[in-house]
Amino acid sequence: MNVRARAILYDVMMVTLLLTGCFGCGLLINEMRNPSLPLVYLTPEHRLNDVIQEMAASGAAPTGSIEDHQLAPNSSIPIANARPPSPVASPMVELKPEYLLNDVVQAMSASSTAPVSLEPEVNLKEMHQIVTDHSALILDARPRSLFQAGHLPSAESLPRDDFKRWYQVLENQLDSHRDKAIVVYCSSHDCPDSQLVAEALRKLGYKNLRVFRGGWKEWEGANFPKAKGCGC
Amino acid sequence: MTKTSLVCYRTWNLTARLILAGVFIYAGILKMGSPLEFADTIASYKILPAFAINLVALGLPPFEIACGLLVLMGLHLRIGTLGMLGMLVVFMGAVIHALIWKLPIDCGCFGEHSWFGSSLWIALARDGVLLFLSAFVYVSQFEPRWVEKQTAPFISE
């Protein structure tokens, strides 16, 4: 083995050593974080679901149980988590068509990369009307930093990744809209956050939920008025 | 090496090092600040199994920062640039995978929601440039004469 090959081999070994050390450091830093990142990855859906379960268990969900709000008003599509009693526990129970559809939709959403919309949608024109009329509570499901950089006028921030904290901040405002329209949006058609937040709110008892699928990208592209800052 | 070519070589080398170090340290700090978002980005590529995603999300940013610091300070330059080369090959592989499978994602190279969020094609081009720069710095540690030959057309005597 010539000198250069030996030098490269030495470099590779040192890089491996450095990589191992950095992974160790990363784990150590994570231990010092509050809250620390769990070692096994959970999808955003799972994390939000856990938060909702925790809030429901601790009584943060103000009224009704999760099962009370399974179907979207003005929509024939059931939400993904509205499941029938377990067919294993009662094998003679016949599944209703909407539950079968629900399973199909879940399977589709699991296999497809594009989020499947399960909430009634609002298009750009309708969204513009809502903003002009102040006829609904508008919620921004994007991370807080993006909300502060720019958002729809009169929108409130309810980020998917910090749902519990901001839900508590907005609780009074949300309660006053319990039976009124709430529109949720996120970055664009590709982002699932608006759908996840809308579903979470439905589980917490809010009824008249809509999703603006085009989101911030479509709104910004249309050159409609924007707002900046935290709005607090 | 002539005096002019030596100056040219050093300027190129230093510029390449500063660019590489700046990009990697910045990216590492952004990702380290929001490991959860970085884990979501890794998951969106659908390459790694669930048990490895968070481990990579926690371990990779310190490695990026460490390599960036080594290259910036000029300490163990070969190790720093080889680490960068390895990361860039992996990043480019992930981006190509996402392009082949038409995954509707941003590269997430600077954290999921940073201002540097870009399309996969731009990310691929950027990674290609960085790969070239890191290869240049790495090889130049072994072959100053090769670098002299490459930079010769740019030298005005």
Coordinates of C-alpha atoms in Angstrom, one line a residue:
Chain A
M1 CA 0.0 0.0 0.0
N2 CA 1.5 3.3 -1.0
V3 CA 1.7 6.4 1.2
R4 CA -1.3 8.2 -0.4
A5 CA -3.6 5.1 0.0
R6 CA -2.5 4.8 3.6
A7 CA -3.2 8.5 4.2
I8 CA -6.7 8.2 2.7
L9 CA -7.4 5.1 4.8
Y10 CA -6.2 7.1 7.9
D11 CA -8.6 10.0 6.9
V12 CA -11.5 7.6 6.6
M13 CA -10.8 6.1 10.0
M14 CA -10.5 9.6 11.6
V15 CA -13.8 10.7 9.9
T16 CA -15.5 7.6 11.3
L17 CA -14.2 8.4 14.7
L18 CA -15.3 12.0 14.4
L19 CA -18.7 10.9 13.2
T20 CA -19.1 8.6 16.2
G21 CA -18.1 11.3 18.6
C22 CA -20.5 13.8 17.0
F23 CA -23.4 11.3 17.3
G24 CA -22.5 10.8 21.0
C25 CA -22.4 14.6 21.4
G26 CA -25.8 14.9 19.7
L27 CA -27.3 12.4 22.0
L28 CA -25.8 14.1 25.0
I29 CA -27.1 17.5 24.0
N30 CA -30.5 16.0 23.4
E31 CA -30.5 14.6 26.9
M32 CA -30.1 18.2 28.2
R33 CA -32.9 19.5 26.1
N34 CA -36.4 20.0 27.6
P35 CA -38.3 18.3 26.1
S36 CA -35.8 15.9 24.5
L37 CA -36.4 14.2 21.2
P38 CA -37.4 10.6 21.7
L39 CA -35.1 8.1 20.1
V40 CA -37.8 6.5 18.0
Y41 CA -39.3 8.8 15.4
L42 CA -43.1 9.5 15.5
T43 CA -44.8 11.1 12.5
P44 CA -46.5 14.5 12.9
E45 CA -49.9 12.8 12.8
H46 CA -48.9 10.5 15.7
R47 CA -47.5 13.4 17.7
L48 CA -50.5 15.5 17.3
N49 CA -52.8 12.6 18.1
D50 CA -50.8 12.0 21.3
V51 CA -51.2 15.7 22.2
I52 CA -55.0 15.6 21.6
Q53 CA -55.3 12.4 23.6
E54 CA -53.3 14.0 26.4
M55 CA -55.5 17.1 26.3
A56 CA -58.7 15.1 26.2
A57 CA -57.5 13.0 29.2
S58 CA -56.5 16.1 31.2
G59 CA -59.7 17.8 30.5
A60 CA -58.3 20.5 28.2
A61 CA -60.9 19.6 25.6
P62 CA -63.7 21.8 26.9
T63 CA -66.9 20.1 25.8
G64 CA -68.0 16.8 24.2
S65 CA -65.9 13.7 23.7
I66 CA -63.8 12.9 20.7
E67 CA -66.4 10.5 19.4
D68 CA -69.2 13.2 19.5
H69 CA -67.7 14.9 16.5
Q70 CA -67.0 12.3 13.9
L71 CA -68.6 13.7 10.8
A72 CA -67.9 17.0 9.1
P73 CA -70.9 19.3 8.7
N74 CA -71.7 20.0 5.1
S75 CA -69.6 17.1 4.1
S76 CA -70.4 13.4 3.5
I77 CA -66.8 12.4 4.1
P78 CA -66.0 11.1 7.6
I79 CA -62.8 12.1 9.3
A80 CA -59.9 9.6 9.4
N81 CA -60.1 8.8 13.1
A82 CA -63.8 8.2 13.2
R83 CA -63.6 4.4 13.5
P84 CA -66.3 1.9 14.3
P85 CA -66.2 -0.5 17.3
S86 CA -63.4 -2.9 16.7
P87 CA -64.5 -5.7 14.3
V88 CA -62.3 -8.1 16.2
A89 CA -64.1 -7.5 19.4
S90 CA -67.5 -7.9 17.7
P91 CA -67.1 -9.8 14.5
M92 CA -70.8 -9.9 13.7
V93 CA -70.9 -6.1 13.4
E94 CA -71.4 -5.0 9.8
L95 CA -69.3 -2.1 8.8
K96 CA -71.1 0.9 7.4
P97 CA -70.1 2.1 3.9
E98 CA -68.7 5.3 5.3
Y99 CA -66.4 3.4 7.6
L100 CA -65.2 1.3 4.7
L101 CA -64.6 4.5 2.7
N102 CA -62.8 5.8 5.7
D103 CA -60.4 2.8 5.6
V104 CA -59.8 3.3 1.9
V105 CA -59.1 7.0 2.5
Q106 CA -56.6 6.0 5.3
A107 CA -54.9 3.5 3.0
M108 CA -54.7 6.1 0.3
S109 CA -53.2 8.7 2.6
A110 CA -50.7 6.1 3.9
S111 CA -49.6 5.2 0.4
S112 CA -49.7 8.6 -1.3
T113 CA -47.3 11.4 -0.7
A114 CA -49.9 14.1 -1.3
P115 CA -52.1 14.8 1.7
V116 CA -55.7 13.7 1.3
S117 CA -58.2 16.4 2.2
L118 CA -60.9 15.2 4.6
E119 CA -62.3 18.6 5.5
P120 CA -64.4 20.9 3.3
E121 CA -62.2 23.1 1.3
V122 CA -62.2 26.8 0.7
N123 CA -60.8 28.2 -2.6
L124 CA -58.8 31.4 -3.0
K125 CA -61.8 33.5 -4.0
E126 CA -63.9 32.3 -1.0
M127 CA -60.8 32.8 1.3
H128 CA -60.5 36.4 0.1
Q129 CA -64.2 37.0 0.8
I130 CA -63.8 35.5 4.3
V131 CA -60.9 37.8 5.0
T132 CA -62.7 40.8 3.7
D133 CA -65.9 40.0 5.7
H134 CA -64.2 38.7 8.8
S135 CA -66.8 36.0 8.6
A136 CA -64.6 33.2 10.1
L137 CA -61.7 32.7 12.5
I138 CA -58.6 32.1 10.4
L139 CA -55.9 29.9 11.8
D140 CA -52.3 29.5 10.5
A141 CA -51.0 26.0 11.0
R142 CA -47.4 26.8 9.9
P143 CA -44.5 27.1 12.3
R144 CA -44.6 30.3 14.4
S145 CA -41.5 31.8 12.7
L146 CA -43.2 31.6 9.3
F147 CA -46.4 33.1 10.7
Q148 CA -44.4 36.1 12.0
A149 CA -42.7 36.6 8.7
G150 CA -46.1 36.9 6.9
H151 CA -49.6 35.7 7.2
L152 CA -53.2 36.3 6.1
P153 CA -54.8 39.4 7.6
S154 CA -56.5 38.7 10.9
A155 CA -55.2 35.2 11.0
E156 CA -54.1 33.7 14.3
S157 CA -51.2 31.3 14.8
L158 CA -51.9 27.7 15.8
P159 CA -48.8 25.8 14.7
R160 CA -49.1 22.1 14.2
D161 CA -45.7 21.5 15.8
D162 CA -46.6 23.4 19.0
F163 CA -50.3 22.8 19.1
K164 CA -51.0 22.4 22.8
R165 CA -49.2 25.6 23.8
W166 CA -50.9 27.8 21.2
Y167 CA -54.3 26.2 21.6
Q168 CA -54.2 27.2 25.3
V169 CA -53.3 30.8 24.2
L170 CA -56.2 30.9 21.7
E171 CA -58.7 28.9 23.8
N172 CA -61.0 31.8 24.6
Q173 CA -61.1 33.0 21.0
L174 CA -61.7 29.4 19.8
D175 CA -64.4 28.9 22.3
S176 CA -66.3 31.9 21.0
H177 CA -66.1 30.3 17.5
R178 CA -67.2 26.8 18.6
D179 CA -70.2 26.8 16.3
K180 CA -68.9 29.4 13.9
A181 CA -66.7 28.9 10.9
I182 CA -63.0 28.3 11.4
V183 CA -60.6 28.2 8.4
V184 CA -57.2 26.6 8.7
Y185 CA -54.4 27.0 6.2
C186 CA -50.7 26.2 6.0
S187 CA -47.9 26.7 3.4
S188 CA -49.3 25.1 0.2
H189 CA -51.2 22.3 -1.4
D190 CA -48.4 19.9 -0.4
C191 CA -48.4 20.6 3.3
P192 CA -50.6 18.4 5.5
D193 CA -50.5 20.7 8.6
S194 CA -53.8 22.5 7.9
Q195 CA -55.6 19.2 7.6
L196 CA -54.0 17.8 10.7
V197 CA -54.8 20.9 12.8
A198 CA -58.4 21.0 11.5
E199 CA -58.8 17.3 12.4
A200 CA -57.3 18.0 15.9
L201 CA -59.8 20.8 16.4
R202 CA -62.7 18.6 15.3
K203 CA -61.6 16.1 17.8
L204 CA -61.7 18.8 20.4
G205 CA -65.3 19.6 19.6
Y206 CA -65.2 22.4 17.0
K207 CA -67.7 21.8 14.3
N208 CA -67.6 24.2 11.4
L209 CA -64.1 23.6 10.1
R210 CA -62.7 24.4 6.6
V211 CA -59.3 24.1 5.0
F212 CA -57.8 26.6 2.6
R213 CA -55.6 24.1 0.7
G214 CA -53.8 26.6 -1.5
G215 CA -52.5 28.2 1.7
W216 CA -49.9 30.9 2.0
K217 CA -48.3 30.2 -1.3
E218 CA -51.5 30.7 -3.3
W219 CA -52.5 33.8 -1.2
E220 CA -49.1 35.4 -1.7
G221 CA -49.1 34.5 -5.4
A222 CA -52.4 36.3 -5.8
N223 CA -50.9 39.5 -4.3
F224 CA -53.6 39.8 -1.8
P225 CA -53.1 41.9 1.4
K226 CA -50.7 40.4 4.0
A227 CA -50.0 41.0 7.6
K228 CA -46.7 40.6 9.5
G229 CA -45.6 40.1 13.1
C230 CA -47.0 38.1 15.9
G231 CA -50.3 39.8 16.2
C232 CA -50.1 39.8 20.0
Chain B
M1 CA 5.2 26.6 -7.9
T2 CA 5.7 30.2 -9.1
K3 CA 4.9 33.0 -6.7
T4 CA 1.8 34.1 -8.7
S5 CA 0.4 30.6 -8.9
L6 CA 1.0 30.0 -5.2
V7 CA -1.0 33.2 -4.4
C8 CA -3.8 32.1 -6.8
Y9 CA -3.8 28.6 -5.3
R10 CA -4.0 30.0 -1.8
T11 CA -6.8 32.4 -2.7
W12 CA -8.8 29.6 -4.4
N13 CA -8.2 27.3 -1.5
L14 CA -9.1 29.9 1.1
T15 CA -12.3 30.9 -0.7
A16 CA -13.4 27.3 -1.1
R17 CA -12.7 26.7 2.6
L18 CA -14.6 29.7 3.7
I19 CA -17.7 28.9 1.5
L20 CA -17.7 25.2 2.7
A21 CA -17.2 26.1 6.3
G22 CA -19.9 28.9 6.2
V23 CA -22.5 26.7 4.6
F24 CA -21.9 23.6 6.8
I25 CA -21.7 25.6 10.1
Y26 CA -24.8 27.6 9.2
A27 CA -26.7 24.5 8.2
G28 CA -25.6 22.6 11.2
I29 CA -26.6 25.3 13.7
L30 CA -30.1 25.7 12.0
K31 CA -30.7 21.9 12.2
M32 CA -29.4 21.6 15.7
G33 CA -31.8 24.3 16.8
S34 CA -34.8 22.3 15.6
P35 CA -34.1 18.6 15.6
L36 CA -37.8 17.7 15.4
E37 CA -38.2 19.6 12.1
F38 CA -35.0 18.0 10.8
A39 CA -36.3 14.6 11.8
D40 CA -39.5 15.4 9.8
T41 CA -37.4 16.4 6.8
I42 CA -35.4 13.2 7.0
A43 CA -38.6 11.2 7.3
S44 CA -40.1 12.9 4.2
Y45 CA -37.3 11.4 2.1
K46 CA -38.6 7.9 3.0
I47 CA -35.2 6.4 3.0
L48 CA -34.4 5.6 6.6
P49 CA -36.4 3.3 9.0
A50 CA -38.2 5.0 11.9
F51 CA -35.6 3.9 14.5
A52 CA -32.7 5.6 12.6
I53 CA -34.4 8.9 11.8
N54 CA -34.1 10.7 15.2
L55 CA -30.6 9.3 15.7
V56 CA -29.5 10.9 12.4
A57 CA -31.4 14.1 13.2
L58 CA -29.4 14.4 16.5
G59 CA -26.0 13.2 15.2
L60 CA -25.7 14.8 11.8
P61 CA -25.8 18.6 12.8
P62 CA -22.9 18.3 15.3
F63 CA -20.9 16.5 12.6
E64 CA -21.6 19.2 10.1
I65 CA -20.5 21.9 12.6
A66 CA -17.4 19.9 13.5
C67 CA -16.4 19.5 9.9
G68 CA -17.1 23.1 9.2
L69 CA -14.9 24.2 12.1
L70 CA -12.0 22.0 11.1
V71 CA -12.1 23.4 7.6
L72 CA -12.5 27.0 8.8
M73 CA -9.6 26.7 11.2
G74 CA -7.4 24.7 8.8
L75 CA -6.9 22.0 11.4
H76 CA -6.9 18.5 10.1
L77 CA -8.2 19.9 6.8
R78 CA -8.2 16.5 5.1
I79 CA -10.5 15.0 7.7
G80 CA -12.9 18.0 7.6
T81 CA -13.2 18.0 3.8
L82 CA -13.5 14.2 3.6
G83 CA -16.3 14.4 6.1
M84 CA -18.0 17.0 4.0
L85 CA -17.4 14.9 0.8
G86 CA -19.1 12.0 2.5
M87 CA -22.1 14.0 3.6
L88 CA -22.5 15.7 0.2
V89 CA -22.5 12.3 -1.5
V90 CA -25.2 11.1 0.9
F91 CA -27.2 14.3 0.5
M92 CA -27.0 14.1 -3.3
G93 CA -28.1 10.5 -3.2
A94 CA -31.1 11.4 -1.1
V95 CA -32.1 14.3 -3.4
I96 CA -31.7 12.1 -6.5
H97 CA -33.9 9.5 -4.7
A98 CA -36.6 12.1 -4.1
L99 CA -36.4 13.3 -7.7
I100 CA -36.8 9.8 -9.0
W101 CA -39.8 9.1 -6.8
K102 CA -41.2 12.6 -7.4
L103 CA -41.6 13.3 -3.7
P104 CA -43.3 16.7 -3.2
I105 CA -40.7 18.0 -0.7
D106 CA -38.2 20.7 -0.3
C107 CA -34.6 19.7 0.3
G108 CA -34.7 20.8 3.9
C109 CA -30.9 21.3 3.7
F110 CA -31.0 24.3 6.0
G111 CA -33.8 23.2 8.3
E112 CA -37.4 22.6 7.2
H113 CA -38.6 26.1 7.3
S114 CA -35.6 28.2 6.8
W115 CA -35.3 31.0 4.2
F116 CA -32.9 28.8 2.2
G117 CA -35.7 26.3 1.5
S118 CA -35.4 25.4 -2.1
S119 CA -36.5 23.0 -4.8
L120 CA -34.7 19.7 -5.1
W121 CA -33.1 20.7 -8.4
I122 CA -31.5 23.8 -6.9
A123 CA -30.4 21.6 -3.9
L124 CA -28.8 19.1 -6.3
A125 CA -27.0 21.9 -8.1
R126 CA -25.8 23.5 -4.8
D127 CA -24.6 20.1 -3.5
G128 CA -22.8 19.5 -6.8
V129 CA -20.9 22.8 -6.4
L130 CA -20.1 22.1 -2.7
L131 CA -18.9 18.6 -3.7
F132 CA -16.6 20.1 -6.3
L133 CA -15.2 22.6 -3.7
S134 CA -14.7 20.0 -1.0
A135 CA -13.0 17.6 -3.5
F136 CA -10.8 20.5 -4.6
V137 CA -9.7 21.3 -1.1
Y138 CA -9.2 17.6 -0.2
V139 CA -7.2 16.8 -3.3
S140 CA -5.1 20.0 -3.0
Q141 CA -3.9 18.7 0.3
F142 CA -2.2 15.9 -1.6
E143 CA -1.5 17.5 -4.9
P144 CA -0.4 21.1 -4.9
R145 CA 1.0 20.6 -8.4
W146 CA -2.4 19.4 -9.7
V147 CA -4.0 22.5 -8.3
E148 CA -1.3 24.6 -9.9
K149 CA -2.1 23.0 -13.3
Q150 CA -5.8 23.6 -12.9
T151 CA -5.5 27.2 -11.9
A152 CA -2.8 28.0 -14.5
P153 CA -5.3 29.3 -17.2
F154 CA -6.5 31.9 -14.7
I155 CA -3.1 33.2 -13.9
S156 CA -1.9 36.3 -15.7
E157 CA 1.8 36.5 -15.5

